[in-house]
Structures are given as structure tokens and as C-alpha cells.
C-alpha atoms as one frame of an Amber mdcrd trajectory, in Angstrom:
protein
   0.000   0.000   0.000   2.805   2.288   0.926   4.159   1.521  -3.209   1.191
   2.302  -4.753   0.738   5.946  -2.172   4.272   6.601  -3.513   3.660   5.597
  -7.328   0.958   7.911  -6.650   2.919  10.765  -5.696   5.511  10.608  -8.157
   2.795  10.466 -11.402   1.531  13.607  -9.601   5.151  15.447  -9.559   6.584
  13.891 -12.727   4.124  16.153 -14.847   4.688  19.772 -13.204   8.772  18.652
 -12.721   9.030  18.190 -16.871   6.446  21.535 -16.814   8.701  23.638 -14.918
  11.675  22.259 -16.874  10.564  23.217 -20.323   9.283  26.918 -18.958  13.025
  26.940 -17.566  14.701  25.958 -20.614  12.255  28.638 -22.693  12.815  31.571
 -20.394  16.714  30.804 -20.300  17.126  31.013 -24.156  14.600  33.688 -24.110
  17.387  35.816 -22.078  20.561  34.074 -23.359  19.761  32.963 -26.259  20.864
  34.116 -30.087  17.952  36.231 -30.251  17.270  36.651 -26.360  17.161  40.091
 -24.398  21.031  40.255 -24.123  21.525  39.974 -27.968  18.893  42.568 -28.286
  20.672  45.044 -25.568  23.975  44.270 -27.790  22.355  44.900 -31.157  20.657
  48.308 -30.005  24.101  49.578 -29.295  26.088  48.607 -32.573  23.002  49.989
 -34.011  23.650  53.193 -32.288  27.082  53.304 -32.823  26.422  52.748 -36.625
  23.804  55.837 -36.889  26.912  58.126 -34.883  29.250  56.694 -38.062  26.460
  57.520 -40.628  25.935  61.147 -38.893  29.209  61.607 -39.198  29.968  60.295
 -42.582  26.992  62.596 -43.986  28.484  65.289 -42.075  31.798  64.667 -44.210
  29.812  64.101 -47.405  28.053  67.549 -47.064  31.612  69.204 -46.850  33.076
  67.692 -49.869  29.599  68.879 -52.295  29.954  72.053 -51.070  33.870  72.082
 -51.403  32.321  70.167 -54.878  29.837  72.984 -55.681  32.010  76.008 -55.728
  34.375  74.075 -58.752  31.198  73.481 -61.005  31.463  75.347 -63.954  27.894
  76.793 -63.556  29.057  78.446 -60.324  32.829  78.680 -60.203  34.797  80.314
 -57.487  37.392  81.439 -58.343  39.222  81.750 -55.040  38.554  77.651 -54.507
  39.968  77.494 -57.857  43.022  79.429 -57.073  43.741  77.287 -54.008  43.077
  73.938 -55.538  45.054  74.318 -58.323  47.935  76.186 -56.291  47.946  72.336
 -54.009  47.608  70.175 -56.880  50.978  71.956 -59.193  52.391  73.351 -55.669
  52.922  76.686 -57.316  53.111  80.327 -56.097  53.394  83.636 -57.395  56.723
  85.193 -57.188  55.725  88.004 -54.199  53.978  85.558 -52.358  55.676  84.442
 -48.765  55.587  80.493 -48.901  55.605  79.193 -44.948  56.331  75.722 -44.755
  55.272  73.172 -42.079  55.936  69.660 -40.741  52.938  67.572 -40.153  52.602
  66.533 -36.566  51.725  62.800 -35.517  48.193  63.936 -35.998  48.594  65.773
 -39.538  48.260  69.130 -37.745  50.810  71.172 -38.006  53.743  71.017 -35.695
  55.183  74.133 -34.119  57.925  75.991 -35.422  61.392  75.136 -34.780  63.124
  77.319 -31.535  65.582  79.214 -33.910  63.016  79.820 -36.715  61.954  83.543
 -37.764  58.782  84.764 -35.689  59.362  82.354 -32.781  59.282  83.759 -29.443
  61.099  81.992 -26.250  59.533  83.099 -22.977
């Protein structure tokens, strides 16, 4: 009698046991998983990351059709002109005062050199 009380019990635990253990298993992968909460906190942030990139790359874009603008022949300045074409054949005019520059690490421009003309020591 005490088997068939305890046969009993364990067809009455068996079915909430394998219950609980597939809710488990479904709430684990819904957190963990490939396409669980985590993945979804990690994907919002590259997503972010990759509309800061865009902002900036349309930022740079805008520069360079404006800079692209002003050498169309339909509206030509002549100043951008001047200056482009004065980098590209590194040419001056003859009263001009050419100052030349090393590139820092960066690319900006380093500071002069202690002896050099205009430096002050203080």
C-alpha cells in the first residue's frame, strides 16, 4: 500500500517537474539565447554606434559637395579654384611668402622650430 501511495505521488510530480523544466529551458534562451534580451541590448548599441558613423559620414559628405559645388562650372569660385590648383601643381606667385610646415603625428601642423623667424622663447 505504501508503493502504490508513492507511485501515486511521483505520477503527480513527474508532470509539473518536466512543466517547470521546459518553462526553464524557454525563459533561459529567451534571455541568453541568439535572439534573447542580451543579444537585443547588444544589437541596439552597434546599431547606435552605426547611426553616430552615418551622422558623421553625412556630415563629411556635405563638406566635400559644397567644397564640390564652388568648382562646377555653372558656379565657379574662383578663389577655390586658385587654391586647388595652387595644391595640386604646388605653385606660387613670385611676391607671395611660402611658410612651410611639418605635419605633426596627428597631420596638424607642428610648431615651429626654436631658432626659426617669428618664434618667441619666454
Amino acid at each position: 500500500m505504501l508503493a502504490r501511495a508513492a507511485k501515486s505521488a511521483l505520477r503527480q510530480v513527474i508532470g509539473p517537474a518536466i512543466g517547470a523544466c521546459v518553462v526553464g529551458y524557454f525563459v533561459y534562451y529567451a534571455v541568453q539565447g541568439d535572439r534573447g534580451l542580451i543579444a537585443l541590448k547588444n544589437l541596439r548599441g552597434e546599431i547606435a554606434t552605426a547611426e553616430r558613423v552615418l551622422a558623421e559620414v553625412r556630415d563629411e559628405r556635405m563638406v566635400m559637395e559644397k567644397r564640390a559645388n564652388l568648382l562646377r562650372a555653372d558656379n565657379l569660385d574662383l578663389d577655390m579654384l586658385d587654391e586647388r590648383a595652387r595644391a595640386m601643381l604646388n605653385l606660387s606667385h613670385p611676391n607671395e611668402v611660402v611658410v612651410a610646415h611639418r605635419p605633426g603625428p596627428s597631420g596638424a601642423a607642428a610648431p615651429p622650430p626654436a631658432g626659426a623667424a617669428g618664434a618667441t622663447a619666454r
